[in-house]
PDB file of C-alpha atoms in Angstrom:
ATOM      1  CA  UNK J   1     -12.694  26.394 -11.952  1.00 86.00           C
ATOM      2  CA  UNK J   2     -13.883  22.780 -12.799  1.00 89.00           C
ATOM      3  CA  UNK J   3     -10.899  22.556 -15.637  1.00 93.00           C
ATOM      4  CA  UNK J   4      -8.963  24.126 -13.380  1.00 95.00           C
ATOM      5  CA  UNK J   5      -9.982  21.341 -10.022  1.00 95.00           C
ATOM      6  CA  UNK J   6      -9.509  18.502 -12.884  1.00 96.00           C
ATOM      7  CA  UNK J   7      -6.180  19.202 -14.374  1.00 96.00           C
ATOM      8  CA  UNK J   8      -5.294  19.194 -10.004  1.00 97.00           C
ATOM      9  CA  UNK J   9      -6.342  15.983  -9.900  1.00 97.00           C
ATOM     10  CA  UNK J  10      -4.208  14.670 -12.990  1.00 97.00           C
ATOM     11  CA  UNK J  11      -1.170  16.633 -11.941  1.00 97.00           C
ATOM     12  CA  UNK J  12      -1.969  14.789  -8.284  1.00 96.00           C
ATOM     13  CA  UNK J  13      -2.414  11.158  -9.335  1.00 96.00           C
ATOM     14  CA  UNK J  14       0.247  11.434 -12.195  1.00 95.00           C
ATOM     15  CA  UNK J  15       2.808  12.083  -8.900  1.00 94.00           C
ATOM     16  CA  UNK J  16       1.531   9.128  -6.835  1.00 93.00           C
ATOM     17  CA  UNK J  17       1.278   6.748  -9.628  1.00 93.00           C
ATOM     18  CA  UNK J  18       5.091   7.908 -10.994  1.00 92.00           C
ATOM     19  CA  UNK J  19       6.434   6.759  -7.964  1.00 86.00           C
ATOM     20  CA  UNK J  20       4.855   3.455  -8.433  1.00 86.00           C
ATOM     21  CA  UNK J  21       6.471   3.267 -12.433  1.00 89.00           C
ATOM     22  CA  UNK J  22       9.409   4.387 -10.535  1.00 89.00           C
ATOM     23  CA  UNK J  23       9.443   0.899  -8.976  1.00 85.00           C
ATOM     24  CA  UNK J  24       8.015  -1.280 -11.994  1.00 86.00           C
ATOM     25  CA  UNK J  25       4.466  -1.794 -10.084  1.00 83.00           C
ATOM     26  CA  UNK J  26       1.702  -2.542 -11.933  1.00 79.00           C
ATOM     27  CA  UNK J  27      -0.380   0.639 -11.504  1.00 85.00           C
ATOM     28  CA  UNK J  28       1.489   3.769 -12.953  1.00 90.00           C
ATOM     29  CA  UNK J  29       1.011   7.015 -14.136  1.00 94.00           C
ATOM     30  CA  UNK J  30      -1.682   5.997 -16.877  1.00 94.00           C
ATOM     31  CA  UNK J  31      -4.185   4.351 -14.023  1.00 92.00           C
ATOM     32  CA  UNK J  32      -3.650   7.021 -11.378  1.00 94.00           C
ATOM     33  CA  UNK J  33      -4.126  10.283 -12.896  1.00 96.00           C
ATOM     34  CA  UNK J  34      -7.613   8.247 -14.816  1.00 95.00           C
ATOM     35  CA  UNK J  35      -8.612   7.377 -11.505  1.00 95.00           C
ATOM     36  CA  UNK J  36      -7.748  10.781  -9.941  1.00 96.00           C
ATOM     37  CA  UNK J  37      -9.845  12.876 -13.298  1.00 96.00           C
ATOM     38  CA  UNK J  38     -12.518  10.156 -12.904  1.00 94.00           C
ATOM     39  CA  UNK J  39     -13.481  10.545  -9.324  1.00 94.00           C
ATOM     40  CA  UNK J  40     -12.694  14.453  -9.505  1.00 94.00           C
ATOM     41  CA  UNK J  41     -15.140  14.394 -12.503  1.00 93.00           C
ATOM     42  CA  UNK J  42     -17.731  12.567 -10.563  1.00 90.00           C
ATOM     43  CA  UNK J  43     -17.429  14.771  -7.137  1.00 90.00           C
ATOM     44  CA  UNK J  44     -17.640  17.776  -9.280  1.00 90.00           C
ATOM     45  CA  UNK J  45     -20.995  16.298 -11.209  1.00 87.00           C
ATOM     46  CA  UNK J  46     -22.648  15.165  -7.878  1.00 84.00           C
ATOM     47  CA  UNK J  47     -21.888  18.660  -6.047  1.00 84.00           C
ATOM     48  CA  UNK J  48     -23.367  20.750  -8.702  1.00 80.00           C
ATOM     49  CA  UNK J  49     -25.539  18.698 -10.659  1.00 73.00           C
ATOM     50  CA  UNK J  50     -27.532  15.976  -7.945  1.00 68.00           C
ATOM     51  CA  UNK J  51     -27.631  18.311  -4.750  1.00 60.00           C
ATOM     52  CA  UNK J  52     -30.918  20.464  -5.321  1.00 61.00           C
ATOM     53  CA  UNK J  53     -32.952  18.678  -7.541  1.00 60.00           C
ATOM     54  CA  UNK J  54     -35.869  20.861  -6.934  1.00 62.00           C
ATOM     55  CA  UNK J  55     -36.773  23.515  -4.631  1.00 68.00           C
ATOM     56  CA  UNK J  56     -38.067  20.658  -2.114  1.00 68.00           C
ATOM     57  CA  UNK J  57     -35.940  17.767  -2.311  1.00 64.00           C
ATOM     58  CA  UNK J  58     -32.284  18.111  -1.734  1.00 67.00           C
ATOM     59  CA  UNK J  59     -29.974  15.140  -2.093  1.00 72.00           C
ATOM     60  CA  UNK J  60     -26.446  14.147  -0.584  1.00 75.00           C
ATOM     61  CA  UNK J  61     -23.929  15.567  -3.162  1.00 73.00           C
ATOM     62  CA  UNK J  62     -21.654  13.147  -1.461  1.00 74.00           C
ATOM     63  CA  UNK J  63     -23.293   9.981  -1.983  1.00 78.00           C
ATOM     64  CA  UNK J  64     -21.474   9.567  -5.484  1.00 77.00           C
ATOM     65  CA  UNK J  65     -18.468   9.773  -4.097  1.00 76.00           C
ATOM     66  CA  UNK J  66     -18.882   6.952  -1.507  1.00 79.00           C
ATOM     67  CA  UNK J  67     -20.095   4.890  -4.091  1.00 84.00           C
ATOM     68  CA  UNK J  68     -16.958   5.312  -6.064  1.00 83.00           C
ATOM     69  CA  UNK J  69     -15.012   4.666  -3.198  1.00 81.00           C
ATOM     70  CA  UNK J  70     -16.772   1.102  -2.610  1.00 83.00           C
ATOM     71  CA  UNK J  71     -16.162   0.665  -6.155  1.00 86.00           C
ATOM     72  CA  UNK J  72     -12.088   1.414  -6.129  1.00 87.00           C
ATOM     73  CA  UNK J  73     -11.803  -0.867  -3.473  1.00 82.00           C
ATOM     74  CA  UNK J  74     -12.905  -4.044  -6.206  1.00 82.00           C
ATOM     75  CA  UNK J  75     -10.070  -2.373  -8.617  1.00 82.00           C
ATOM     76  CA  UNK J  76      -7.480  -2.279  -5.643  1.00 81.00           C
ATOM     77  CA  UNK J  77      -8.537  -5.850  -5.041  1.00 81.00           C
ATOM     78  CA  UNK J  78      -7.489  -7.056  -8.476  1.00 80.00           C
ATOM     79  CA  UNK J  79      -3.750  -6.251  -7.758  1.00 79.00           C
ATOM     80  CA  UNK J  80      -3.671  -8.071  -4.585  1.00 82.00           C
ATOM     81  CA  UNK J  81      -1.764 -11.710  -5.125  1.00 76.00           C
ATOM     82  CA  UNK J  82      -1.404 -14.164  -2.276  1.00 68.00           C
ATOM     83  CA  UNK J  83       1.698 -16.106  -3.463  1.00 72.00           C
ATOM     84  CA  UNK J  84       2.385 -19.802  -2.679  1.00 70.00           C
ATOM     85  CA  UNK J  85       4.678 -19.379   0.227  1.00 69.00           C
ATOM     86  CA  UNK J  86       1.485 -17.359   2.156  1.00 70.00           C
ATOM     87  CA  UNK J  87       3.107 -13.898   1.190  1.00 74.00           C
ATOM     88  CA  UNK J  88       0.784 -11.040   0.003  1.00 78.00           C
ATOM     89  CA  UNK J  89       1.627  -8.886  -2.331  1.00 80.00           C
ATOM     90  CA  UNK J  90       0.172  -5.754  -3.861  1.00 83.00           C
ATOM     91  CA  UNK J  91      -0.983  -3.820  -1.047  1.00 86.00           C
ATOM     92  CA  UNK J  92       0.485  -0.973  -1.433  1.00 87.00           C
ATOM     93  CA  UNK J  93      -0.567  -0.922  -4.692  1.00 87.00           C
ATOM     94  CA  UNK J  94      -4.521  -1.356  -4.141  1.00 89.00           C
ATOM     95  CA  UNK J  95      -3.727   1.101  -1.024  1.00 91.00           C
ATOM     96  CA  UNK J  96      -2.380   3.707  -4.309  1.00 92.00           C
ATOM     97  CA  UNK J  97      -5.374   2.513  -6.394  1.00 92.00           C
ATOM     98  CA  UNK J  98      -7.792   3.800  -3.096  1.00 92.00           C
ATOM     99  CA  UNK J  99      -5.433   6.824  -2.128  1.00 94.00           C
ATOM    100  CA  UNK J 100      -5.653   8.439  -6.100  1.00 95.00           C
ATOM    101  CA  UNK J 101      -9.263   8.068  -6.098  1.00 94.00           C
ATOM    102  CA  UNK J 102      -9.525   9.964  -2.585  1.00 94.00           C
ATOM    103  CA  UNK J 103      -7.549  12.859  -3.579  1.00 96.00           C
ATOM    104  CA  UNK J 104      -9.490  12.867  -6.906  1.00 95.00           C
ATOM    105  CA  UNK J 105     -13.134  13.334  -4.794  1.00 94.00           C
ATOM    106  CA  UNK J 106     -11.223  15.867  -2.713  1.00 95.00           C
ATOM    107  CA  UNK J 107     -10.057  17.772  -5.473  1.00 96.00           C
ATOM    108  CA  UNK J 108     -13.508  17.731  -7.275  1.00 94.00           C
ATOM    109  CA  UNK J 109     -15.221  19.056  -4.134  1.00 92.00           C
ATOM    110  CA  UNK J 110     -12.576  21.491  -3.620  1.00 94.00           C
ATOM    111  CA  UNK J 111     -10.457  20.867  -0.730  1.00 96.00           C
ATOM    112  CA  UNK J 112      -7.407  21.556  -2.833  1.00 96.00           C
ATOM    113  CA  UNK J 113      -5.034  22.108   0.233  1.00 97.00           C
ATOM    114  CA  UNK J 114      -6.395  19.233   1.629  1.00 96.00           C
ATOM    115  CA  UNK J 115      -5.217  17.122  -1.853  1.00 96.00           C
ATOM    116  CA  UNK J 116      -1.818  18.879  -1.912  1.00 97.00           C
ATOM    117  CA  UNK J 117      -1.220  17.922   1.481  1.00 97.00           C
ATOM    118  CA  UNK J 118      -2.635  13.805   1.089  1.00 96.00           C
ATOM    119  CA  UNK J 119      -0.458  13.552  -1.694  1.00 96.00           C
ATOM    120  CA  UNK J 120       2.918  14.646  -0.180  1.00 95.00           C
ATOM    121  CA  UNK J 121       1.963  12.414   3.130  1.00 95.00           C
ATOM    122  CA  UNK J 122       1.319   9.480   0.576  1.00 94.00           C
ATOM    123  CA  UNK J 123       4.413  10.338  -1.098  1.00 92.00           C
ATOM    124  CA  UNK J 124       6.648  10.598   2.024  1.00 91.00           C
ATOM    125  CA  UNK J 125       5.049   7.407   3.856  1.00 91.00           C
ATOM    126  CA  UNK J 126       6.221   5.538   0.281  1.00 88.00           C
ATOM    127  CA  UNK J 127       9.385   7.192   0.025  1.00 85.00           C
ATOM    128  CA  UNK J 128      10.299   6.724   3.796  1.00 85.00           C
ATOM    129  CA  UNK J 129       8.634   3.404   4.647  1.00 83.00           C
ATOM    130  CA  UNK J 130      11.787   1.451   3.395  1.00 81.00           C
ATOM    131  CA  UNK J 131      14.261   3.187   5.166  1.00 82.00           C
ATOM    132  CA  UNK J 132      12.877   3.676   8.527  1.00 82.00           C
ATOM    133  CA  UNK J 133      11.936  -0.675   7.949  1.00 80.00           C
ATOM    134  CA  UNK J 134      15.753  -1.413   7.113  1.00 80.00           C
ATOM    135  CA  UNK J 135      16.869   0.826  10.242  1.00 79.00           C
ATOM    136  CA  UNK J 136      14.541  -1.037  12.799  1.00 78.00           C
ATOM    137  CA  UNK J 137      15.680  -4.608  11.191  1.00 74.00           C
ATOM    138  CA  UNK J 138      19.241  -3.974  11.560  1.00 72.00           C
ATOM    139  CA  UNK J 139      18.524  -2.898  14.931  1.00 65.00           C
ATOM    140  CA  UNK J 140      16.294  -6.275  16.397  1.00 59.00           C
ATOM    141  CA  UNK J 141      18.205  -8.733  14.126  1.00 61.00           C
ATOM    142  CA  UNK J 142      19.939 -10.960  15.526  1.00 62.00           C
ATOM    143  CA  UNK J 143      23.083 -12.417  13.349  1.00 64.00           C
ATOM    144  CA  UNK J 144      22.099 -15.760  11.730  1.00 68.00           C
ATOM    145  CA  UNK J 145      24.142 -18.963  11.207  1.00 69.00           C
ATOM    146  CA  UNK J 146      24.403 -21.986   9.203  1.00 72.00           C
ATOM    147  CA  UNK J 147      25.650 -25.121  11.490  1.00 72.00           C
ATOM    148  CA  UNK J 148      25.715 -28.566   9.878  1.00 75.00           C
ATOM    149  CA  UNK J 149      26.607 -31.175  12.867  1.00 76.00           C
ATOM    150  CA  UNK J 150      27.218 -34.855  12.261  1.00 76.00           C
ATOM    151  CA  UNK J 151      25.176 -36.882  15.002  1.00 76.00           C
ATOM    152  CA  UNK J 152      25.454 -40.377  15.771  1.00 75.00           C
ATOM    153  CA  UNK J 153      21.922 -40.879  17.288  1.00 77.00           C
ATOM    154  CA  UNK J 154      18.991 -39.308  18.218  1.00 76.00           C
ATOM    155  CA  UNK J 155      19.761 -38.407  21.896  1.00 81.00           C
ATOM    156  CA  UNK J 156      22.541 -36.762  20.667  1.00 80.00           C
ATOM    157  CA  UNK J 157      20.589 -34.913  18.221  1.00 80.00           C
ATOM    158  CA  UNK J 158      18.321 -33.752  21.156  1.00 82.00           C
ATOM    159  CA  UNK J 159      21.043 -32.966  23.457  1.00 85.00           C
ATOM    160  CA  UNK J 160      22.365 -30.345  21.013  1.00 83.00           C
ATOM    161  CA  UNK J 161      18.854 -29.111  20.115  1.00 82.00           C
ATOM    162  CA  UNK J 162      18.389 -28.504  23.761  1.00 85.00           C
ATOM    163  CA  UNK J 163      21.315 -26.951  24.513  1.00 85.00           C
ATOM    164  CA  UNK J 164      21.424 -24.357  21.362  1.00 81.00           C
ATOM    165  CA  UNK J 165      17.616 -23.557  23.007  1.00 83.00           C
ATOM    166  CA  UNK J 166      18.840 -23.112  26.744  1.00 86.00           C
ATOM    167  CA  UNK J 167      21.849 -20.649  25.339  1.00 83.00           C
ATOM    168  CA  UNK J 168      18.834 -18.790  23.268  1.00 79.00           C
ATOM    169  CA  UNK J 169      19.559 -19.771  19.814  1.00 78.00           C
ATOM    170  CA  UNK J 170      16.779 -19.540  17.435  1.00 76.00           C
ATOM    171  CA  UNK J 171      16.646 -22.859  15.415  1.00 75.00           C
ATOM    172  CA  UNK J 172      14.484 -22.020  12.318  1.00 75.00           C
ATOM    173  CA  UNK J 173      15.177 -24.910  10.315  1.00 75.00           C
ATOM    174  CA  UNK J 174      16.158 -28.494  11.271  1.00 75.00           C
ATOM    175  CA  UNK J 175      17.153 -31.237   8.950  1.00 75.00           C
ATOM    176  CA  UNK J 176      17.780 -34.653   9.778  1.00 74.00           C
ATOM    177  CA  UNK J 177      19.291 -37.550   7.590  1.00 74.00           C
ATOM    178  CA  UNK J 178      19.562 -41.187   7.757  1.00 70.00           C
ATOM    179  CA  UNK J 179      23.287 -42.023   6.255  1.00 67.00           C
TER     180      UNK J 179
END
């Protein structure tokens, strides 16, 4: 059963972290399924090893795994990059990193329908994400244009500014040159 619970929890992270090779992300197939054995590994040696320690004292067979959890979260924070133009990147990734090592502890304390289940969610949220983003953009975007207008002075430069704002044009960029 414990072979059995582990080789789950590779064939479980090996799927979430091929989609990420699909797409040339950092963490693949390799760092998945470890993290996925690891934390099964770990569940499964808490549960049956740490919770009775004598006939007295019992211990949470759990605690292990919230450790580990605290502990992901410093690996998912390594493949987090905040670029120069204030964009984030890596999320998803750290949020894979987090996810694998969830559906390892499940697997290890043997909620195996409850893995199966994460990991097609996971899977479908990644797969579906970009499609149901493109349809709602093409829906609220407005059409976008590139004007280049030849002003005399700056009242005139104001007068058009004002007027593209009372028609409701969006002006996201405005550059103005001395000739």
């Amino acid at each position: 059963m414990v072979l059995g619970k582990m080789f789950l929890a590779f064939l479980l992270g090996s799927i979430i972290g091929l989609e990420r090779e699909l797409k040339h992300k950092p963490v693949g197939i390799k760092t998945c399924a470890i993290i996925a054995i690891t934390t099964c590994t770990l569940t499964i040696v808490s549960i049956q090893h740490y919770a009775q320690v004598s006939e007295n004292i019992r211990t949470d067979p759990m605690r292990l795994a919230a450790q580990v959890i605290s502990g992901i979260g410093f690996l998912g924070a390594g493949v987090i990059l905040h670029k120069k133009n204030d964009a984030i990147s890596g999320l998803t990734t750290a949020a894979i990193i987090w996810a694998a090592a969830g559906i390892g502890i499940a697997t290890g304390a043997g909620f195996i329908f409850d893995a199966l289940i994460a990991t097609a969610m996971i899977l479908i949220a990644i797969r579906f994400s970009p499609l149901i983003q493109r349809l709602v953009r093409r829906k609220g975007r407005k059409k976008k244009n590139k004007i280049i207008i030849h002003l005399g002075s700056s009242a005139a430069i104001a007068a058009v500014t004002n007027l593209l704002i009372q028609n409701d044009y969006r002006i996201e960029n405005l550059s103005v040159k001395d000739l």
